[in-house]
Coordinates of C-alpha atoms in Angstrom, one line a residue:
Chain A
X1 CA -24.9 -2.2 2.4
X2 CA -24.7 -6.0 2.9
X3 CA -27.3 -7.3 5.8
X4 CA -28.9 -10.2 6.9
X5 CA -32.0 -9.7 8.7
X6 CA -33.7 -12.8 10.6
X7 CA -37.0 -12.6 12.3
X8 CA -38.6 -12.8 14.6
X9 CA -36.3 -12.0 17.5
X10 CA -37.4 -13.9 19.8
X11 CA -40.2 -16.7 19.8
X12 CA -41.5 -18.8 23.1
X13 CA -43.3 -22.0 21.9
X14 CA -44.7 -25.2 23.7
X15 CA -42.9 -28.4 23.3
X16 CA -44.9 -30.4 20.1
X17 CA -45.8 -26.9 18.7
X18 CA -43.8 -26.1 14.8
X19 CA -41.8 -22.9 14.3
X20 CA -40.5 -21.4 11.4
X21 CA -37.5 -18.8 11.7
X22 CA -37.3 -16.4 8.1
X23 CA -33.7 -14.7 7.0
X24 CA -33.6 -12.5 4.5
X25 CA -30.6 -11.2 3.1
X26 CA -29.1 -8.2 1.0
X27 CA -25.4 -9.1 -0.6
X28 CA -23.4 -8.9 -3.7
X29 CA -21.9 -11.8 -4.8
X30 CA -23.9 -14.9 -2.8
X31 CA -22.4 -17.7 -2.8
X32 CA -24.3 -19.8 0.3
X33 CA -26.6 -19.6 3.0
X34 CA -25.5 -21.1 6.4
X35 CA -27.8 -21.8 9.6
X36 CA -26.0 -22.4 12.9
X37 CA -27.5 -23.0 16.6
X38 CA -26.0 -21.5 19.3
X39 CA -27.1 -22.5 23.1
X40 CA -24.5 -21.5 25.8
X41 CA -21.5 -21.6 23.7
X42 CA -20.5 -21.4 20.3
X43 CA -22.5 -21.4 17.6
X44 CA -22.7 -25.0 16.2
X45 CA -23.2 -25.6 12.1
X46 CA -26.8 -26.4 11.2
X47 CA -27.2 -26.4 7.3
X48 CA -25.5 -24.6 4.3
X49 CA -27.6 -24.3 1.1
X50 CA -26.6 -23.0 -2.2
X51 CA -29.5 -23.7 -4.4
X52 CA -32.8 -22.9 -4.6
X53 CA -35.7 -24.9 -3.7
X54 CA -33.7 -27.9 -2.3
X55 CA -34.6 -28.3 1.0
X56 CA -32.3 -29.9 3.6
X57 CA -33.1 -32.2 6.4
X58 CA -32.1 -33.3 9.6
X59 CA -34.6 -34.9 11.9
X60 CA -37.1 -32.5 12.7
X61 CA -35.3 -29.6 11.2
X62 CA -34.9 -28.6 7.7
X63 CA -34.4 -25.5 5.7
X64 CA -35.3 -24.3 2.2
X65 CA -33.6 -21.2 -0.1
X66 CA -35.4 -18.7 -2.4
X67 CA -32.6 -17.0 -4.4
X68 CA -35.3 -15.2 -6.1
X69 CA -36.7 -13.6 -3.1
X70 CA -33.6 -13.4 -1.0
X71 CA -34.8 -15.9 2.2
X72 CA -34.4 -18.8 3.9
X73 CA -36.5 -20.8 6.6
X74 CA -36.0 -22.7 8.9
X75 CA -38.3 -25.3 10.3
X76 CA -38.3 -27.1 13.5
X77 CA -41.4 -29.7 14.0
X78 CA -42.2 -31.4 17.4
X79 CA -40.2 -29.1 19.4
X80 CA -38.1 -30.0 22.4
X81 CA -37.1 -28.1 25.3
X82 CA -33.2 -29.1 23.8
X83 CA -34.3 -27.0 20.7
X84 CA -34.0 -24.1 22.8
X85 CA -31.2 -21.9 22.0
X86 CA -30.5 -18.8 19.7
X87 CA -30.7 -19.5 15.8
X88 CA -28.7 -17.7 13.4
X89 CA -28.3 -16.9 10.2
X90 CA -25.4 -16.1 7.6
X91 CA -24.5 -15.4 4.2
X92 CA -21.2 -16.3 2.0
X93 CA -20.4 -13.5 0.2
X94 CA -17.7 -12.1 -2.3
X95 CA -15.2 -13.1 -3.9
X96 CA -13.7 -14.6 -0.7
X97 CA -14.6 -17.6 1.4
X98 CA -14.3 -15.2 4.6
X99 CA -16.8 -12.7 4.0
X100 CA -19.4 -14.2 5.9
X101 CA -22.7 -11.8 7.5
X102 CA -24.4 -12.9 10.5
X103 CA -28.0 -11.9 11.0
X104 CA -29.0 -11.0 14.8
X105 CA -30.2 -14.5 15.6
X106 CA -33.7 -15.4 16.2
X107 CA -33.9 -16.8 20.2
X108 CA -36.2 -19.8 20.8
X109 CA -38.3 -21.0 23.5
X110 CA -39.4 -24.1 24.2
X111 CA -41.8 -24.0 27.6
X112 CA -42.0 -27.6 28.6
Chain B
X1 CA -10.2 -34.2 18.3
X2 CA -9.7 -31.3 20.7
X3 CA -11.6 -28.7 18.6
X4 CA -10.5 -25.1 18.6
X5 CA -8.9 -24.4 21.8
X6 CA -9.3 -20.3 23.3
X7 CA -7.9 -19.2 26.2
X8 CA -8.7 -17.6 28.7
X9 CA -12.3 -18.7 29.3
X10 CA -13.0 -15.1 30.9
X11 CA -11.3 -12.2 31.0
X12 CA -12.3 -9.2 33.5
X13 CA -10.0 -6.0 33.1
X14 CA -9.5 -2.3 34.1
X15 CA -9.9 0.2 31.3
X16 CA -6.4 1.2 29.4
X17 CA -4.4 -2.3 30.2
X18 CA -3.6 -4.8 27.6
X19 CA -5.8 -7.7 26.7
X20 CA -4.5 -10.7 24.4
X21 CA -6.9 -13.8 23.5
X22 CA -5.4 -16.8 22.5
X23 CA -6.6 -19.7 20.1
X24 CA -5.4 -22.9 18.6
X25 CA -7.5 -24.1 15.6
X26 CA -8.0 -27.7 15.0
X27 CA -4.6 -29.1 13.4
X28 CA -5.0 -29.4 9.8
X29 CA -7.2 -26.6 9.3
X30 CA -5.5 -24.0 7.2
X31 CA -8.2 -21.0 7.6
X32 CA -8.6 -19.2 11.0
X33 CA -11.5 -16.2 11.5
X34 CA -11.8 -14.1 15.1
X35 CA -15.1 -12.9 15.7
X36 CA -16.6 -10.5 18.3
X37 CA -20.5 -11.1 19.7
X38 CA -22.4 -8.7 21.5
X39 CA -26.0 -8.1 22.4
X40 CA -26.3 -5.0 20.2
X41 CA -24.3 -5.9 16.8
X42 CA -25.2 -9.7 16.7
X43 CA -22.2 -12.0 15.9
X44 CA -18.8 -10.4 13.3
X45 CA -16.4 -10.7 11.5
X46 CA -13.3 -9.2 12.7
X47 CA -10.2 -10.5 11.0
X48 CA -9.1 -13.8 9.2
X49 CA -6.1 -16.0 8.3
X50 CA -5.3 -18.3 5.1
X51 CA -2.4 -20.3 5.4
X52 CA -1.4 -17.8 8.6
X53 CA -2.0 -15.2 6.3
X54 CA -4.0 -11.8 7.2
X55 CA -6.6 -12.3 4.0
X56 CA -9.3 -9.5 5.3
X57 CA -8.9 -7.5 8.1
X58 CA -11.4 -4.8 7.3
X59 CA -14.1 -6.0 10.7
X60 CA -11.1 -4.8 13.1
X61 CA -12.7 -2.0 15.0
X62 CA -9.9 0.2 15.3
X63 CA -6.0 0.7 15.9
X64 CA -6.6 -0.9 19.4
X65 CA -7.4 -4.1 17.7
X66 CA -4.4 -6.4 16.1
X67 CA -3.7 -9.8 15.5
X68 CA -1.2 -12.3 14.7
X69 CA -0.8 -15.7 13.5
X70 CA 3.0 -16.5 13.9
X71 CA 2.5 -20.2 12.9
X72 CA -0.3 -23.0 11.8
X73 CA -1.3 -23.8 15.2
X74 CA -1.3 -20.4 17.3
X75 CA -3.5 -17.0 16.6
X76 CA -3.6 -13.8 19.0
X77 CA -5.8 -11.0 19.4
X78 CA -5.0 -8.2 21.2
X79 CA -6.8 -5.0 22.6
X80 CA -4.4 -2.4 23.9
X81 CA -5.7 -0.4 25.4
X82 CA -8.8 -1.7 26.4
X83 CA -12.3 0.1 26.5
X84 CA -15.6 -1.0 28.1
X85 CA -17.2 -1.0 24.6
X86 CA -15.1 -3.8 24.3
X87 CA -16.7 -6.0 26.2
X88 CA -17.7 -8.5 24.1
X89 CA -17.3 -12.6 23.2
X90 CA -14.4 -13.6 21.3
X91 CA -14.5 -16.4 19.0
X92 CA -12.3 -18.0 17.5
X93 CA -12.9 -20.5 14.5
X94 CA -11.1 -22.4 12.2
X95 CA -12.2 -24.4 9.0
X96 CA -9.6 -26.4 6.2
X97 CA -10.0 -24.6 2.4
X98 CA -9.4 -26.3 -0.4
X99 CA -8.1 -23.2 -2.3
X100 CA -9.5 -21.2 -5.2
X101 CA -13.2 -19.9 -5.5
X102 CA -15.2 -22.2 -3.6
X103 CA -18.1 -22.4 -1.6
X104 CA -18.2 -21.7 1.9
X105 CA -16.2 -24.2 4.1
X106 CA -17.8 -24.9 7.2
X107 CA -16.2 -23.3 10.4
X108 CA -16.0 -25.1 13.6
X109 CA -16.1 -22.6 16.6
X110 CA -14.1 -22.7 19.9
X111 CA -15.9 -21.8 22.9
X112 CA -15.3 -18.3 23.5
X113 CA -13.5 -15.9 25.6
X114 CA -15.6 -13.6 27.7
X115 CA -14.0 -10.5 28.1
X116 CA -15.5 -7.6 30.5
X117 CA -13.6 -4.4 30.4
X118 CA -14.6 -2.3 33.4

Protein backbone atom coordinates (compact mmCIF):
# COMPACT_ATOMS: atom_id res chain seq x y z
CA UNK A 1 0.00 0.00 0.00
CA UNK A 2 1.18 3.50 -0.94
CA UNK A 3 1.87 5.79 2.46
CA UNK A 4 3.57 8.63 3.49
CA UNK A 5 4.46 8.80 6.99
CA UNK A 6 5.84 12.17 8.59
CA UNK A 7 6.97 12.57 12.03
CA UNK A 8 6.80 13.71 14.62
CA UNK A 9 3.13 14.76 14.99
CA UNK A 10 3.36 17.39 16.70
CA UNK A 11 6.52 19.47 18.02
CA UNK A 12 6.41 22.83 20.41
CA UNK A 13 9.72 24.72 20.07
CA UNK A 14 11.08 28.26 21.36
CA UNK A 15 11.45 30.93 18.88
CA UNK A 16 15.60 30.73 17.72
CA UNK A 17 15.48 26.93 18.48
CA UNK A 18 16.08 24.54 14.80
CA UNK A 19 13.64 21.80 13.93
CA UNK A 20 13.77 19.16 11.56
CA UNK A 21 10.37 17.50 10.32
CA UNK A 22 11.36 13.60 8.57
CA UNK A 23 8.76 11.97 5.75
CA UNK A 24 9.20 8.89 4.76
CA UNK A 25 7.44 7.37 2.03
CA UNK A 26 6.29 3.94 0.43
CA UNK A 27 5.15 4.30 -3.47
CA UNK A 28 5.47 2.78 -6.78
CA UNK A 29 6.45 4.88 -9.44
CA UNK A 30 7.94 8.28 -7.56
CA UNK A 31 8.18 10.90 -9.44
CA UNK A 32 8.56 14.01 -6.73
CA UNK A 33 8.52 14.97 -3.27
CA UNK A 34 6.36 18.08 -2.35
CA UNK A 35 6.35 20.03 1.15
CA UNK A 36 3.53 22.50 1.78
CA UNK A 37 2.54 24.68 4.99
CA UNK A 38 -0.66 24.98 5.98
CA UNK A 39 -1.65 27.60 8.93
CA UNK A 40 -5.52 28.48 9.01
CA UNK A 41 -6.24 27.83 5.54
CA UNK A 42 -4.97 26.03 2.67
CA UNK A 43 -2.10 24.39 2.50
CA UNK A 44 0.48 26.75 0.72
CA UNK A 45 3.50 25.10 -1.68
CA UNK A 46 6.78 24.89 0.10
CA UNK A 47 9.33 22.92 -2.03
CA UNK A 48 9.20 20.01 -4.64
CA UNK A 49 12.38 17.85 -5.05
CA UNK A 50 13.00 15.17 -7.44
CA UNK A 51 16.59 14.29 -6.92
CA UNK A 52 18.61 13.14 -4.43
CA UNK A 53 20.89 15.03 -2.36
CA UNK A 54 20.12 18.50 -3.77
CA UNK A 55 18.91 20.40 -1.18
CA UNK A 56 16.51 23.37 -1.65
CA UNK A 57 16.44 26.64 0.02
CA UNK A 58 14.43 29.39 1.04
CA UNK A 59 15.40 31.58 3.85
CA UNK A 60 15.62 29.68 6.81
CA UNK A 61 14.00 26.70 5.42
CA UNK A 62 15.33 24.07 3.25
CA UNK A 63 14.76 20.46 2.42
CA UNK A 64 16.87 17.53 1.22
CA UNK A 65 15.70 13.95 -0.59
CA UNK A 66 17.25 10.43 -0.05
CA UNK A 67 15.72 8.27 -2.82
CA UNK A 68 17.77 5.55 -1.41
CA UNK A 69 16.23 5.54 1.86
CA UNK A 70 12.85 6.82 0.99
CA UNK A 71 12.88 10.39 3.22
CA UNK A 72 12.88 13.79 3.20
CA UNK A 73 13.60 16.70 5.83
CA UNK A 74 12.78 19.55 6.40
CA UNK A 75 14.62 22.18 8.29
CA UNK A 76 13.53 25.33 9.77
CA UNK A 77 16.57 27.48 11.56
CA UNK A 78 15.79 30.61 13.84
CA UNK A 79 12.30 29.86 14.23
CA UNK A 80 9.51 32.38 14.40
CA UNK A 81 6.23 32.41 16.00
CA UNK A 82 4.95 32.91 12.01
CA UNK A 83 6.58 29.44 11.35
CA UNK A 84 3.85 28.08 13.33
CA UNK A 85 1.46 26.04 11.39
CA UNK A 86 0.97 22.37 10.32
CA UNK A 87 3.65 20.92 7.79
CA UNK A 88 2.95 18.44 5.36
CA UNK A 89 4.21 16.15 3.20
CA UNK A 90 3.41 14.47 -0.30
CA UNK A 91 4.46 12.21 -2.83
CA UNK A 92 3.98 12.25 -6.87
CA UNK A 93 3.22 9.06 -7.90
CA UNK A 94 2.26 6.82 -10.98
CA UNK A 95 1.86 7.18 -14.07
CA UNK A 96 -0.29 10.24 -13.58
CA UNK A 97 0.45 13.79 -12.43
CA UNK A 98 -2.80 13.45 -9.98
CA UNK A 99 -1.79 10.74 -7.87
CA UNK A 100 -0.50 12.69 -5.15
CA UNK A 101 -0.22 11.07 -1.11
CA UNK A 102 -0.43 13.35 1.73
CA UNK A 103 1.33 12.28 4.89
CA UNK A 104 -0.61 13.39 8.28
CA UNK A 105 1.25 16.63 8.72
CA UNK A 106 3.63 17.26 11.33
CA UNK A 107 2.08 20.48 13.63
CA UNK A 108 4.61 23.10 14.78
CA UNK A 109 4.97 25.27 17.75
CA UNK A 110 6.71 28.14 18.14
CA UNK A 111 6.26 29.46 22.00
CA UNK A 112 7.46 33.08 21.80
CA UNK B 1 -5.12 37.07 -9.60
CA UNK B 2 -8.23 35.96 -7.69
CA UNK B 3 -6.86 32.43 -6.92
CA UNK B 4 -9.19 29.45 -6.65
CA UNK B 5 -12.42 30.63 -5.66
CA UNK B 6 -14.81 27.89 -3.27
CA UNK B 7 -18.00 28.64 -2.17
CA UNK B 8 -19.58 28.40 0.44
CA UNK B 9 -17.05 29.19 3.13
CA UNK B 10 -19.14 26.91 5.68
CA UNK B 11 -21.67 24.65 5.28
CA UNK B 12 -23.73 23.30 8.35
CA UNK B 13 -26.44 20.66 7.40
CA UNK B 14 -29.01 18.01 8.66
CA UNK B 15 -28.21 14.40 7.90
CA UNK B 16 -29.95 12.97 4.47
CA UNK B 17 -30.22 16.66 2.56
CA UNK B 18 -28.14 17.50 -0.43
CA UNK B 19 -24.78 19.25 -0.13
CA UNK B 20 -22.99 20.88 -3.34
CA UNK B 21 -19.49 22.77 -3.09
CA UNK B 22 -18.61 24.90 -5.62
CA UNK B 23 -15.09 26.05 -7.12
CA UNK B 24 -13.61 28.16 -9.82
CA UNK B 25 -9.89 27.45 -10.48
CA UNK B 26 -7.59 30.10 -11.43
CA UNK B 27 -8.31 30.90 -15.35
CA UNK B 28 -5.84 29.22 -17.40
CA UNK B 29 -5.31 26.39 -15.32
CA UNK B 30 -6.30 23.27 -17.17
CA UNK B 31 -6.12 20.63 -14.15
CA UNK B 32 -8.66 20.76 -11.21
CA UNK B 33 -8.30 18.11 -7.97
CA UNK B 34 -11.06 18.12 -4.87
CA UNK B 35 -9.74 17.08 -1.76
CA UNK B 36 -11.30 16.17 1.64
CA UNK B 37 -9.22 16.92 5.20
CA UNK B 38 -10.05 15.59 8.31
CA UNK B 39 -8.40 15.12 11.74
CA UNK B 40 -8.26 11.33 11.35
CA UNK B 41 -7.27 10.56 7.51
CA UNK B 42 -4.89 13.69 7.03
CA UNK B 43 -5.44 15.50 3.73
CA UNK B 44 -6.93 13.24 0.13
CA UNK B 45 -7.38 12.86 -2.84
CA UNK B 46 -10.83 12.55 -3.98
CA UNK B 47 -11.36 13.16 -7.58
CA UNK B 48 -9.57 15.19 -10.47
CA UNK B 49 -10.08 16.96 -13.83
CA UNK B 50 -7.73 17.38 -17.07
CA UNK B 51 -9.05 19.55 -19.56
CA UNK B 52 -12.72 19.22 -17.55
CA UNK B 53 -12.07 15.68 -17.82
CA UNK B 54 -12.78 13.09 -14.86
CA UNK B 55 -8.90 11.52 -15.08
CA UNK B 56 -9.08 9.55 -11.55
CA UNK B 57 -11.89 9.26 -9.48
CA UNK B 58 -10.90 6.28 -7.42
CA UNK B 59 -10.51 8.68 -3.71
CA UNK B 60 -14.50 9.25 -4.10
CA UNK B 61 -15.75 7.71 -0.91
CA UNK B 62 -18.86 6.26 -2.11
CA UNK B 63 -22.05 6.56 -4.48
CA UNK B 64 -22.99 9.64 -2.21
CA UNK B 65 -19.97 11.46 -3.67
CA UNK B 66 -20.15 12.96 -7.48
CA UNK B 67 -18.71 15.57 -9.30
CA UNK B 68 -18.85 17.61 -12.36
CA UNK B 69 -16.88 19.97 -14.28
CA UNK B 70 -19.37 21.28 -17.07
CA UNK B 71 -16.74 23.84 -18.34
CA UNK B 72 -12.99 25.37 -17.74
CA UNK B 73 -13.99 27.69 -15.17
CA UNK B 74 -16.73 25.84 -12.92
CA UNK B 75 -16.35 22.37 -10.76
CA UNK B 76 -19.11 20.85 -8.33
CA UNK B 77 -19.07 18.43 -5.66
CA UNK B 78 -21.92 16.96 -4.37
CA UNK B 79 -22.93 14.78 -1.28
CA UNK B 80 -26.47 13.48 -1.44
CA UNK B 81 -27.36 12.35 0.94
CA UNK B 82 -25.31 13.65 3.48
CA UNK B 83 -23.78 11.77 6.60
CA UNK B 84 -21.98 13.17 9.66
CA UNK B 85 -18.78 11.22 8.68
CA UNK B 86 -18.81 13.61 6.17
CA UNK B 87 -17.90 16.35 7.93
CA UNK B 88 -14.83 17.28 6.58
CA UNK B 89 -12.77 20.39 4.67
CA UNK B 90 -13.15 20.57 1.03
CA UNK B 91 -10.55 21.80 -1.06
CA UNK B 92 -10.48 22.64 -4.06
CA UNK B 93 -7.16 23.17 -6.28
CA UNK B 94 -6.22 23.79 -9.52
CA UNK B 95 -2.74 23.76 -11.30
CA UNK B 96 -1.91 24.29 -15.45
CA UNK B 97 -0.26 20.85 -17.11
CA UNK B 98 1.76 20.90 -19.74
CA UNK B 99 0.62 17.41 -20.98
CA UNK B 100 2.37 14.09 -21.26
CA UNK B 101 4.49 12.46 -18.47
CA UNK B 102 5.73 15.10 -16.40
CA UNK B 103 6.66 15.96 -13.09
CA UNK B 104 4.39 17.16 -10.63
CA UNK B 105 2.81 20.63 -11.44
CA UNK B 106 2.38 22.66 -8.45
CA UNK B 107 -1.32 23.10 -7.17
CA UNK B 108 -2.47 26.27 -5.84
CA UNK B 109 -5.27 25.59 -3.15
CA UNK B 110 -8.50 27.65 -2.60
CA UNK B 111 -9.52 28.20 0.84
CA UNK B 112 -11.80 25.58 1.78
CA UNK B 113 -15.29 24.84 2.45
CA UNK B 114 -16.08 23.70 5.94
CA UNK B 115 -18.86 21.43 5.90
CA UNK B 116 -20.52 20.00 9.32
CA UNK B 117 -23.14 17.41 8.79
CA UNK B 118 -25.17 17.07 11.96
Amino acid sequence: EDKVVQSPLSLVVHEGDTVTLNCSYEVTNFRSLLWYKQEKKAPTFLFMLTSSGIEKKSGRLSSILDKKELFSILNITATQTGDSAIYLCAVNYGGSQGNLIFGKGTKLSVKP
Amino acid sequence: DAGVIQSPRHEVTEMGQEVTLRCKPISGHNSLFWYRQTMMRGLELLIYFNNNVPIDDSGMPEDRFSAKMPNASFSTLKIQPSEPRDSAVYFCASSFSSGGPSAYNEQFFGPGTRLTVL
